[in-house]
Structures are given as C-alpha cells and as structure tokens.
C-alpha cells in the first residue's frame, strides 16, 4: 500500500467512526446500561489512545501527549502498559467531555499525518497503522452493538435510524455438501478475498481433516426460533448444556435479546426502532447456549469453525454488498449475522502472538469462549475475511449473533 493510499484509508476509517456517532445526542455518549457495554465516548477515546500509544509514542520524535491521564483512562486491557479503568466503571465518568475527546482525536490525527509526511513509511510502521485501522473498525461494530443496547434501555421510544425496514424474503432451505478430506484452514499470505491483513489468531494456515458434512445455506429465522419457544424448549433440560440450563434458570431468560410481547404479539427492537417480529428475518442476538439448544431441538448441530470457513470460502457463499440498514434482513445471505460455531476459541497449531505491545491483543482471551464466523450487517467494509475469528463468552447476546445449522453426511 502506497503512502497516499494509507493516508486516504486512515482518513476514511477515522471519519466513519464519527459518522456512526453523528446519529447520537450528547446524552447518549456517556450511558452504560450494563457491564458489557462501553459508552460511545469511551470508544472514541480508546481507538485514539491506540494510535497515540502504539504508534506516536514509538515513532514520532518529541511527540507531546494530549493528556497523561488518558494513558490509564483509555487503556482497555493491556496489563503490560499499566493500570486501566475497570470496564464496568467507564460509564461513571462525566469527564472528559465529548468535546474534549473530539479535540483529542484531532490532536492525534494531526500528529499521525505529520509523522507520515516526515519520511518514507517503513514496513513496521505501516503494519501498525493498518492494525490500528482494523482495531478501529472492530470498535465501529462494537459501537453499533453498544448504541443499540443504550437506546433500547430508554423508556421513551428511541431509534438510531429513521429508514424503514422492508419485509424479508423467504428463506431457501437448501444445503451445501462438503467432501471428506484434508483442508487448508486459516489465513495465508493472501486470503481468498485478496486482502493482506490478518490478526495473529488467524494464523498460521494449517491442515485440518474434516469428515463429510453439510451446512444449511439459509440462516435460522425468527419464525423457526419462535417454534422453539412455542414448544416450551426453554423449559426442557434435555436440549441444554448444564451451564446453559443453569444460566436460563438464574436469569429467567425465555426469548432472544430485544424480543418483547405486547398485547399477545411479538415485537423486536432494532436500530430502526421497535417493529413487529418478521418471521423471515434472520434470528439475531442469541447466546451460544440458546444456539446449541436450538440445534439439538432440530436434531442437528452447530458447525465447527473449520467447517464454516470451508463453507464461506466457496465462491457462491461469499458475502454480498451491504445495504444501508442496520438490521439483518435476508436469511439467504452470508453477511447478515455472526454465526456461532461449536469450536472453543483456542490457538491454532504453531500460533505466535503479535510482537511488542500487541502481544495481549488476542491470545490472552483463549479461554472459555466460542468462535463465531461469517460477519454481520454492521461489520465494516474491507474488514472481513473468511479466516476471521470472532469470539465471545457463551452467555453473551448483545453482539449481532445468529445460527447456521450443520449435520454430518453418513
């Protein structure tokens, strides 16, 4: 990537973050309705802190930091750097103000542009900037997740987008077969979509043996999951993992996140507001526990992450272009929801973590989490790869998570 291309990409990614937040009122920027959610103003500060800490303090001669207190305030989880604000307390801070964080972003952007103008860009600097941009794109998706949680917590009807949602097309429940054999899994020098960036947890590319399997080419829909609810499956322990059964009994959860019943009719909260439940829309905001129970109820299973990568790498299953809506609307498309897999998040054979400050980026989370594959409607353009490994705890549901079913061929 040339210097001009890198500068243009930096400008585009940084502006997109501001565009996402342009729908918000000032009061929305500080709210934290639960411990999973971070206030939008914290996201704005953190992604800027990343460029300041990882790049400017290392490469920019005589760089003057914006505010020393930000070293701790906007550090997310990098223990080697020092202490940081506990995630659950990010919403307790009225300062810095949104305006001051915007000044912080401008200060760091100016320093990055100055750095790039000083000299030719060495590979290590270019790689760190590209990593920082993908890191910010991760937070752009997180912003949509967190904004949805924040707006949904309001008593007054609130929506992010004024655009209407069209009715979803009917699912086409065909299946895609894959033969038994040895497959190449993970990111190579150039992934199948032509990109040259990847996170350390996607590497190295390695061989993995798969038995014959088939994957449903449509995502599980709201209507399908409603049948699961109507069969009282939330109350039948035979479908649930032990921890999942404990979880639903402790939390009293009996339907997906953002579903509600009003006067006997089901509704779903979306970034477009509260809408009647569309039976053909893809199911979204579901936990691993619920996904696994639903698969058992159907007499099927969740795919492994390797099976789903093979499926997504098929040319006919590539994600299509996104629409200007912020809710999944087509169960026949690949990019609508992140799909749970049965694979626990762990290192690939011969895994090597990022060097330096980024050593803590992924590897430290390889415990008690499950992998999701496939991207979603709010995944930024140029950020997705078939080898991309998303991961969450099995009870979490505020991300755009859904279900794609699989079965063995015998």
CSV table of C-alpha atoms in Angstrom, one decimal:
chain,number,residue,atom,x,y,z
A,1,UNK,CA,0.0,0.0,0.0
A,2,UNK,CA,1.4,3.4,-1.0
A,3,UNK,CA,1.7,6.3,1.4
A,4,UNK,CA,-1.1,8.1,-0.2
A,5,UNK,CA,-3.3,5.1,-0.1
A,6,UNK,CA,-2.5,4.6,3.6
A,7,UNK,CA,-3.3,8.2,4.4
A,8,UNK,CA,-6.6,8.0,2.5
A,9,UNK,CA,-7.6,4.8,4.3
A,10,UNK,CA,-6.7,6.4,7.6
A,11,UNK,CA,-8.9,9.4,6.9
A,12,UNK,CA,-11.8,7.2,5.7
A,13,UNK,CA,-11.8,4.9,8.7
A,14,UNK,CA,-11.4,7.7,11.3
A,15,UNK,CA,-14.3,9.6,9.6
A,16,UNK,CA,-16.5,6.6,9.5
A,17,UNK,CA,-16.3,6.3,13.3
A,18,UNK,CA,-17.5,9.9,13.6
A,19,UNK,CA,-20.3,9.3,11.1
A,20,UNK,CA,-21.6,6.4,13.2
A,21,UNK,CA,-21.8,8.7,16.2
A,22,UNK,CA,-23.4,11.5,14.3
A,23,UNK,CA,-26.8,9.9,14.9
A,24,UNK,CA,-26.4,10.4,18.7
A,25,UNK,CA,-27.3,13.1,21.1
A,26,UNK,CA,-24.7,14.2,23.6
A,27,UNK,CA,-26.5,12.4,26.4
A,28,UNK,CA,-26.1,9.1,24.6
A,29,UNK,CA,-22.3,9.3,24.6
A,30,UNK,CA,-21.9,8.5,28.3
A,31,UNK,CA,-24.6,5.9,29.1
A,32,UNK,CA,-23.5,2.4,30.2
A,33,UNK,CA,-26.6,0.2,30.7
A,34,UNK,CA,-24.7,-2.9,31.6
A,35,UNK,CA,-21.1,-4.1,32.2
A,36,UNK,CA,-20.7,-5.5,28.6
A,37,UNK,CA,-21.5,-2.1,27.1
A,38,UNK,CA,-19.0,0.8,26.9
A,39,UNK,CA,-20.1,4.4,26.4
A,40,UNK,CA,-19.6,5.7,22.9
A,41,UNK,CA,-17.3,8.5,24.1
A,42,UNK,CA,-15.0,5.8,25.6
A,43,UNK,CA,-14.8,4.1,22.2
A,44,UNK,CA,-13.9,7.4,20.6
A,45,UNK,CA,-11.1,7.9,23.1
A,46,UNK,CA,-9.8,4.3,23.2
A,47,UNK,CA,-9.2,3.9,19.4
A,48,UNK,CA,-7.4,7.3,19.5
A,49,UNK,CA,-5.3,6.2,22.5
A,50,UNK,CA,-4.3,3.1,20.4
A,51,UNK,CA,-2.7,5.3,17.7
A,52,UNK,CA,-1.1,7.5,20.3
A,53,UNK,CA,0.3,4.7,22.5
A,54,UNK,CA,1.3,2.1,19.9
A,55,UNK,CA,2.4,4.4,17.1
A,56,UNK,CA,3.1,8.0,18.0
A,57,UNK,CA,5.0,7.4,21.3
A,58,UNK,CA,7.2,5.0,19.5
A,59,UNK,CA,7.8,6.6,16.1
A,60,UNK,CA,7.1,10.3,16.5
A,61,UNK,CA,10.1,12.3,17.7
A,62,UNK,CA,9.3,14.7,20.5
A,63,UNK,CA,5.6,13.8,20.4
A,64,UNK,CA,3.7,15.7,23.1
A,65,UNK,CA,0.9,13.6,24.5
A,66,UNK,CA,-2.6,15.2,24.8
A,67,UNK,CA,-3.3,14.3,28.5
A,68,UNK,CA,-1.2,11.9,30.6
A,69,UNK,CA,-4.4,10.8,32.5
A,70,UNK,CA,-5.6,9.3,29.2
A,71,UNK,CA,-2.9,6.6,29.5
A,72,UNK,CA,-5.0,4.9,32.1
A,73,UNK,CA,-8.4,6.1,31.2
A,74,UNK,CA,-8.5,4.8,27.7
A,75,UNK,CA,-6.3,1.7,28.1
A,76,UNK,CA,-8.7,-1.2,27.7
A,77,UNK,CA,-6.9,-4.4,28.9
A,78,UNK,CA,-3.1,-4.0,28.2
A,79,UNK,CA,-1.7,-5.0,31.5
A,80,UNK,CA,1.9,-4.6,30.4
A,81,UNK,CA,1.3,-0.9,29.7
A,82,UNK,CA,-0.1,-0.2,33.2
A,83,UNK,CA,-3.4,0.1,35.1
A,84,UNK,CA,-6.6,0.9,33.4
A,85,UNK,CA,-10.2,1.9,34.2
A,86,UNK,CA,-12.4,-1.1,35.0
A,87,UNK,CA,-14.7,-1.7,32.1
A,88,UNK,CA,-17.9,-1.7,34.3
A,89,UNK,CA,-17.0,1.8,35.6
A,90,UNK,CA,-16.5,3.5,32.2
A,91,UNK,CA,-20.0,5.0,32.4
A,92,UNK,CA,-19.4,6.6,35.8
A,93,UNK,CA,-17.1,9.3,34.3
A,94,UNK,CA,-18.7,12.6,33.1
A,95,UNK,CA,-15.2,13.9,32.2
A,96,UNK,CA,-13.5,14.2,29.8
A,97,UNK,CA,-16.4,15.7,27.8
A,98,UNK,CA,-17.3,14.6,24.3
A,99,UNK,CA,-15.9,17.9,23.0
A,100,UNK,CA,-12.6,17.3,24.7
A,101,UNK,CA,-12.4,13.7,23.3
A,102,UNK,CA,-13.0,15.2,19.8
A,103,UNK,CA,-10.1,17.6,20.4
A,104,UNK,CA,-8.0,14.5,21.4
A,105,UNK,CA,-8.9,12.8,18.2
A,106,UNK,CA,-7.9,15.8,16.2
A,107,UNK,CA,-4.6,16.2,18.1
A,108,UNK,CA,-3.7,12.6,17.4
A,109,UNK,CA,-4.8,12.7,13.7
A,110,UNK,CA,-2.6,15.8,13.1
A,111,UNK,CA,0.4,14.0,14.7
A,112,UNK,CA,-0.2,10.9,12.6
A,113,UNK,CA,-0.4,13.0,9.4
A,114,UNK,CA,2.8,14.8,10.4
A,115,UNK,CA,4.5,11.5,11.0
A,116,UNK,CA,3.5,10.2,7.7
A,117,UNK,CA,4.7,13.3,5.9
A,118,UNK,CA,8.2,13.2,7.6
A,119,UNK,CA,9.6,10.2,5.7
A,120,UNK,CA,9.0,7.1,3.8
A,121,UNK,CA,6.9,4.6,5.7
A,122,UNK,CA,8.8,1.6,7.0
A,123,UNK,CA,7.0,-1.7,6.9
A,124,UNK,CA,6.7,-2.0,10.7
A,125,UNK,CA,5.1,1.4,10.9
A,126,UNK,CA,2.7,0.7,8.0
A,127,UNK,CA,1.7,-2.6,9.6
A,128,UNK,CA,1.0,-1.0,12.9
A,129,UNK,CA,-1.1,1.7,11.3
A,130,UNK,CA,-3.1,-1.0,9.4
A,131,UNK,CA,-3.6,-2.9,12.6
A,132,UNK,CA,-4.8,0.3,14.3
A,133,UNK,CA,-7.3,0.9,11.5
A,134,UNK,CA,-8.7,-2.7,11.7
A,135,UNK,CA,-8.8,-2.2,15.5
A,136,UNK,CA,-10.9,0.9,15.0
A,137,UNK,CA,-13.2,-1.0,12.6
A,138,UNK,CA,-13.7,-3.6,15.3
A,139,UNK,CA,-14.8,-0.8,17.6
A,140,UNK,CA,-17.1,0.6,14.9
A,141,UNK,CA,-19.0,-2.7,15.0
A,142,UNK,CA,-18.9,-2.6,18.9
A,143,UNK,CA,-20.3,1.0,18.7
A,144,UNK,CA,-23.4,-0.3,16.8
A,145,UNK,CA,-23.8,-3.1,19.4
A,146,UNK,CA,-23.4,-0.7,22.3
A,147,UNK,CA,-25.5,2.1,20.8
A,148,UNK,CA,-28.3,-0.5,20.3
A,149,UNK,CA,-28.2,-1.5,23.9
A,150,UNK,CA,-28.1,2.1,25.1
A,151,UNK,CA,-31.1,3.2,23.0
A,152,UNK,CA,-33.1,0.1,23.9
A,153,UNK,CA,-32.7,0.9,27.6
A,154,UNK,CA,-34.7,4.0,27.2
A,155,UNK,CA,-38.3,4.2,28.4
A,156,UNK,CA,-39.2,6.7,25.6
A,157,UNK,CA,-39.3,5.1,22.1
A,158,UNK,CA,-35.9,5.7,20.6
A,159,UNK,CA,-34.3,4.7,17.3
A,160,UNK,CA,-30.9,5.2,15.7
A,161,UNK,CA,-32.1,5.3,12.0
A,162,UNK,CA,-35.2,6.7,10.5
A,163,UNK,CA,-35.0,4.5,7.5
A,164,UNK,CA,-37.8,1.9,7.2
A,165,UNK,CA,-37.1,-1.8,7.1
A,166,UNK,CA,-38.5,-3.8,4.2
A,167,UNK,CA,-40.1,-7.2,4.6
A,168,UNK,CA,-37.6,-10.1,4.5
A,169,UNK,CA,-37.6,-12.6,1.6
A,170,UNK,CA,-38.5,-16.2,2.4
A,171,UNK,CA,-35.5,-18.5,3.3
A,172,UNK,CA,-34.4,-21.0,0.8
A,173,UNK,CA,-33.5,-24.0,2.9
A,174,UNK,CA,-31.0,-25.8,0.6
A,175,UNK,CA,-27.9,-27.5,1.9
A,176,UNK,CA,-24.3,-27.3,0.7
A,177,UNK,CA,-22.3,-30.5,0.9
A,178,UNK,CA,-18.5,-30.8,1.5
A,179,UNK,CA,-16.5,-33.9,1.0
A,180,UNK,CA,-14.3,-35.6,3.5
A,181,UNK,CA,-10.7,-34.6,3.3
A,182,UNK,CA,-7.7,-32.5,4.4
A,183,UNK,CA,-8.4,-28.8,4.2
A,184,UNK,CA,-6.2,-25.7,4.5
A,185,UNK,CA,-7.6,-23.5,7.3
A,186,UNK,CA,-6.6,-20.0,8.4
A,187,UNK,CA,-5.1,-17.0,6.8
A,188,UNK,CA,-2.5,-17.5,4.1
A,189,UNK,CA,-0.1,-14.9,2.6
A,190,UNK,CA,-3.1,-13.6,0.7
A,191,UNK,CA,-6.6,-14.7,1.7
A,192,UNK,CA,-9.2,-15.8,-0.9
A,193,UNK,CA,-10.7,-12.3,-1.0
A,194,UNK,CA,-7.4,-10.7,-1.8
A,195,UNK,CA,-6.7,-9.0,1.5
A,196,UNK,CA,-3.2,-8.9,3.0
A,197,UNK,CA,-4.1,-8.2,6.6
A,198,UNK,CA,-5.0,-10.6,9.4
A,199,UNK,CA,-4.9,-10.9,13.1
A,200,UNK,CA,-2.5,-13.2,14.8
A,201,UNK,CA,-5.3,-15.6,15.9
A,202,UNK,CA,-6.0,-16.4,12.2
A,203,UNK,CA,-2.5,-17.8,11.6
A,204,UNK,CA,-0.7,-19.8,10.7
A,205,UNK,CA,-2.5,-21.5,7.8
A,206,UNK,CA,-2.6,-25.2,8.6
A,207,UNK,CA,-4.1,-28.5,7.6
A,208,UNK,CA,-7.3,-29.8,9.2
A,209,UNK,CA,-9.1,-33.1,8.5
A,210,UNK,CA,-12.9,-32.9,8.1
A,211,UNK,CA,-15.4,-35.7,7.7
A,212,UNK,CA,-18.2,-35.2,5.2
A,213,UNK,CA,-20.7,-32.6,6.3
A,214,UNK,CA,-23.4,-30.3,5.0
A,215,UNK,CA,-24.4,-26.8,6.0
A,216,UNK,CA,-27.8,-25.1,5.6
A,217,UNK,CA,-27.5,-22.2,3.1
A,218,UNK,CA,-30.1,-20.1,5.0
A,219,UNK,CA,-29.7,-18.7,8.4
A,220,UNK,CA,-32.2,-19.7,11.2
A,221,UNK,CA,-35.1,-17.2,11.1
A,222,UNK,CA,-37.2,-15.6,13.7
A,223,UNK,CA,-40.1,-17.9,12.7
A,224,UNK,CA,-38.1,-21.0,13.2
A,225,UNK,CA,-36.9,-19.9,16.7
A,226,UNK,CA,-40.4,-18.9,17.7
A,227,UNK,CA,-41.5,-22.5,17.1
A,228,UNK,CA,-38.7,-23.5,19.6
A,229,UNK,CA,-40.2,-21.1,22.1
A,230,UNK,CA,-43.8,-22.3,21.5
A,231,UNK,CA,-42.7,-25.8,22.1
A,232,UNK,CA,-41.6,-24.7,25.6
A,233,UNK,CA,-38.0,-25.7,24.7
A,234,UNK,CA,-36.6,-23.2,27.2
A,235,UNK,CA,-38.2,-25.3,29.9
A,236,UNK,CA,-36.9,-28.7,28.7
A,237,UNK,CA,-33.5,-29.6,30.1
A,238,UNK,CA,-32.7,-32.3,27.5
A,239,UNK,CA,-31.8,-29.6,25.0
A,240,UNK,CA,-29.5,-27.6,27.2
A,241,UNK,CA,-25.9,-27.8,28.2
A,242,UNK,CA,-25.5,-28.0,32.0
A,243,UNK,CA,-24.1,-24.4,32.2
A,244,UNK,CA,-26.8,-23.2,29.8
A,245,UNK,CA,-29.6,-24.7,31.9
A,246,UNK,CA,-28.2,-23.0,35.0
A,247,UNK,CA,-27.9,-19.7,33.1
A,248,UNK,CA,-31.5,-19.6,31.8
A,249,UNK,CA,-32.9,-20.6,35.3
A,250,UNK,CA,-30.8,-18.0,37.0
A,251,UNK,CA,-31.6,-15.2,34.5
A,252,UNK,CA,-35.2,-16.2,33.7
A,253,UNK,CA,-34.5,-15.7,30.0
A,254,UNK,CA,-37.1,-17.3,27.7
A,255,UNK,CA,-36.6,-15.4,24.4
A,256,UNK,CA,-33.9,-13.7,22.4
A,257,UNK,CA,-32.5,-10.4,23.4
A,258,UNK,CA,-34.6,-7.4,22.2
A,259,UNK,CA,-37.7,-9.5,21.7
A,260,UNK,CA,-40.8,-8.5,23.6
A,261,UNK,CA,-44.5,-9.5,23.7
A,262,UNK,CA,-47.1,-6.7,23.6
A,263,UNK,CA,-50.8,-7.5,23.7
A,264,UNK,CA,-50.1,-11.1,22.7
A,265,UNK,CA,-48.0,-10.1,19.7
A,266,UNK,CA,-44.2,-10.5,19.4
A,267,UNK,CA,-42.0,-7.4,18.6
A,268,UNK,CA,-38.3,-6.9,18.1
A,269,UNK,CA,-36.3,-3.9,19.0
A,270,UNK,CA,-33.9,-2.8,16.2
A,271,UNK,CA,-31.7,0.2,15.4
A,272,UNK,CA,-34.7,1.3,13.3
A,273,UNK,CA,-37.0,1.2,16.4
A,274,UNK,CA,-39.5,-1.4,17.7
A,275,UNK,CA,-41.0,-3.4,14.8
A,276,UNK,CA,-43.4,-6.4,14.6
A,277,UNK,CA,-41.4,-9.7,14.6
A,278,UNK,CA,-40.8,-10.6,10.9
A,279,UNK,CA,-40.8,-14.4,10.7
A,280,UNK,CA,-38.5,-14.4,7.7
A,281,UNK,CA,-35.8,-12.1,9.1
A,282,UNK,CA,-32.6,-13.9,10.4
A,283,UNK,CA,-32.6,-14.6,14.1
A,284,UNK,CA,-30.1,-12.3,15.9
A,285,UNK,CA,-28.8,-11.5,19.4
A,286,UNK,CA,-28.7,-15.1,20.6
A,287,UNK,CA,-26.3,-16.8,23.0
A,288,UNK,CA,-24.2,-19.9,22.4
A,289,UNK,CA,-26.4,-21.7,24.9
A,290,UNK,CA,-29.5,-20.9,23.0
A,291,UNK,CA,-27.9,-21.7,19.6
A,292,UNK,CA,-26.7,-25.1,20.9
A,293,UNK,CA,-30.1,-25.9,22.4
A,294,UNK,CA,-32.0,-24.9,19.2
A,295,UNK,CA,-29.7,-27.1,17.1
A,296,UNK,CA,-30.4,-30.1,19.4
A,297,UNK,CA,-34.1,-29.4,19.3
A,298,UNK,CA,-33.9,-29.5,15.5
A,299,UNK,CA,-32.0,-32.8,15.6
A,300,UNK,CA,-29.0,-31.0,14.0
A,301,UNK,CA,-25.8,-29.3,15.3
A,302,UNK,CA,-23.8,-26.2,15.1
A,303,UNK,CA,-20.9,-26.3,12.5
A,304,UNK,CA,-17.3,-26.3,13.7
A,305,UNK,CA,-15.4,-23.1,12.8
A,306,UNK,CA,-13.3,-25.1,10.3
A,307,UNK,CA,-16.5,-26.3,8.5
A,308,UNK,CA,-17.9,-22.8,8.4
A,309,UNK,CA,-14.6,-21.4,7.0
A,310,UNK,CA,-14.7,-24.1,4.2
A,311,UNK,CA,-18.4,-23.2,3.5
A,312,UNK,CA,-17.7,-19.4,3.4
A,313,UNK,CA,-14.7,-19.9,1.2
A,314,UNK,CA,-16.9,-21.3,-1.5
A,315,UNK,CA,-17.3,-18.7,-4.2
A,316,UNK,CA,-21.1,-19.0,-4.1
A,317,UNK,CA,-21.2,-18.2,-0.4
A,318,UNK,CA,-19.2,-15.0,-0.4
A,319,UNK,CA,-20.8,-12.0,1.4
A,320,UNK,CA,-22.8,-9.7,-0.8
A,321,UNK,CA,-22.8,-6.0,-0.7
A,322,UNK,CA,-24.4,-4.4,2.4
A,323,UNK,CA,-27.5,-2.3,2.4
A,324,UNK,CA,-28.0,1.0,4.3
A,325,UNK,CA,-30.0,-0.7,7.0
A,326,UNK,CA,-28.7,-1.8,10.4
A,327,UNK,CA,-30.6,-5.0,10.9
A,328,UNK,CA,-30.3,-8.4,9.2
A,329,UNK,CA,-33.0,-8.8,6.6
A,330,UNK,CA,-32.0,-11.7,4.3
A,331,UNK,CA,-31.6,-15.3,5.7
A,332,UNK,CA,-30.2,-16.4,2.4
A,333,UNK,CA,-27.1,-14.1,2.6
A,334,UNK,CA,-23.8,-14.8,4.4
A,335,UNK,CA,-23.0,-11.4,5.9
A,336,UNK,CA,-26.2,-10.9,8.0
A,337,UNK,CA,-25.2,-12.3,11.4
A,338,UNK,CA,-22.1,-13.8,13.1
A,339,UNK,CA,-22.8,-17.5,13.3
A,340,UNK,CA,-22.0,-19.5,16.5
A,341,UNK,CA,-19.8,-22.5,16.0
A,342,UNK,CA,-19.2,-25.4,18.3
A,343,UNK,CA,-15.5,-24.6,18.4
A,344,UNK,CA,-13.9,-23.3,21.6
A,345,UNK,CA,-11.6,-20.3,21.0
A,346,UNK,CA,-8.0,-21.6,21.2
A,347,UNK,CA,-4.7,-21.2,19.4
A,348,UNK,CA,-4.0,-22.8,16.0
A,349,UNK,CA,-1.0,-25.2,15.8
A,350,UNK,CA,2.2,-23.2,15.9
A,351,UNK,CA,0.4,-20.0,16.9
A,352,UNK,CA,2.6,-17.0,17.5
A,353,UNK,CA,1.1,-13.8,19.2
A,354,UNK,CA,1.8,-10.3,17.9
A,355,UNK,CA,5.1,-8.8,19.0
A,356,UNK,CA,5.5,-5.9,21.4
A,357,UNK,CA,2.6,-4.1,22.9
A,358,UNK,CA,0.1,-6.0,20.8
A,359,UNK,CA,1.1,-9.3,22.4
A,360,UNK,CA,-2.0,-9.2,24.5
A,361,UNK,CA,-4.4,-8.5,21.6
A,362,UNK,CA,-5.9,-11.9,21.1
A,363,UNK,CA,-4.0,-14.8,22.8
A,364,UNK,CA,-4.9,-13.9,26.4
A,365,UNK,CA,-8.6,-14.4,25.7
A,366,UNK,CA,-8.3,-18.0,24.5
A,367,UNK,CA,-10.2,-19.5,27.4
A,368,UNK,CA,-13.9,-20.2,28.0
A,369,UNK,CA,-15.1,-18.5,24.7
A,370,UNK,CA,-16.6,-19.8,21.5
A,371,UNK,CA,-15.8,-18.8,17.9
A,372,UNK,CA,-18.3,-17.1,15.6
A,373,UNK,CA,-17.8,-16.8,11.9
A,374,UNK,CA,-19.3,-15.0,8.9
A,375,UNK,CA,-19.6,-11.2,9.7
A,376,UNK,CA,-22.8,-9.2,10.1
A,377,UNK,CA,-24.7,-6.2,8.7
A,378,UNK,CA,-22.6,-3.8,10.8
A,379,UNK,CA,-19.2,-5.3,10.0
A,380,UNK,CA,-17.3,-2.5,8.2
A,381,UNK,CA,-16.3,-2.9,4.6
A,382,UNK,CA,-12.7,-4.1,4.0
A,383,UNK,CA,-12.6,-5.6,7.5
A,384,UNK,CA,-14.0,-9.1,6.9
A,385,UNK,CA,-12.1,-12.2,5.8
A,386,UNK,CA,-13.2,-15.9,5.6
A,387,UNK,CA,-10.5,-16.7,8.2
A,388,UNK,CA,-11.7,-14.0,10.6
A,389,UNK,CA,-12.3,-15.5,14.1
A,390,UNK,CA,-14.8,-13.6,16.3
A,391,UNK,CA,-15.2,-14.9,19.8
A,392,UNK,CA,-17.5,-14.3,22.8
A,393,UNK,CA,-18.5,-15.9,26.1
A,394,UNK,CA,-21.3,-18.5,25.7
A,395,UNK,CA,-23.9,-16.4,27.6
A,396,UNK,CA,-23.3,-13.1,25.7
A,397,UNK,CA,-26.0,-11.9,23.3
A,398,UNK,CA,-25.6,-8.2,22.6
A,399,UNK,CA,-23.5,-8.8,19.5
A,400,UNK,CA,-25.2,-9.5,16.2
A,401,UNK,CA,-25.0,-13.3,16.7
A,402,UNK,CA,-27.2,-15.9,15.0
A,403,UNK,CA,-27.3,-19.5,13.9
A,404,UNK,CA,-26.4,-21.5,10.8
A,405,UNK,CA,-27.1,-25.3,11.2
A,406,UNK,CA,-25.0,-28.2,10.1
A,407,UNK,CA,-25.2,-32.0,10.0
A,408,UNK,CA,-23.0,-35.0,9.3
A,409,UNK,CA,-23.2,-36.9,6.0
A,410,UNK,CA,-23.3,-40.6,6.7
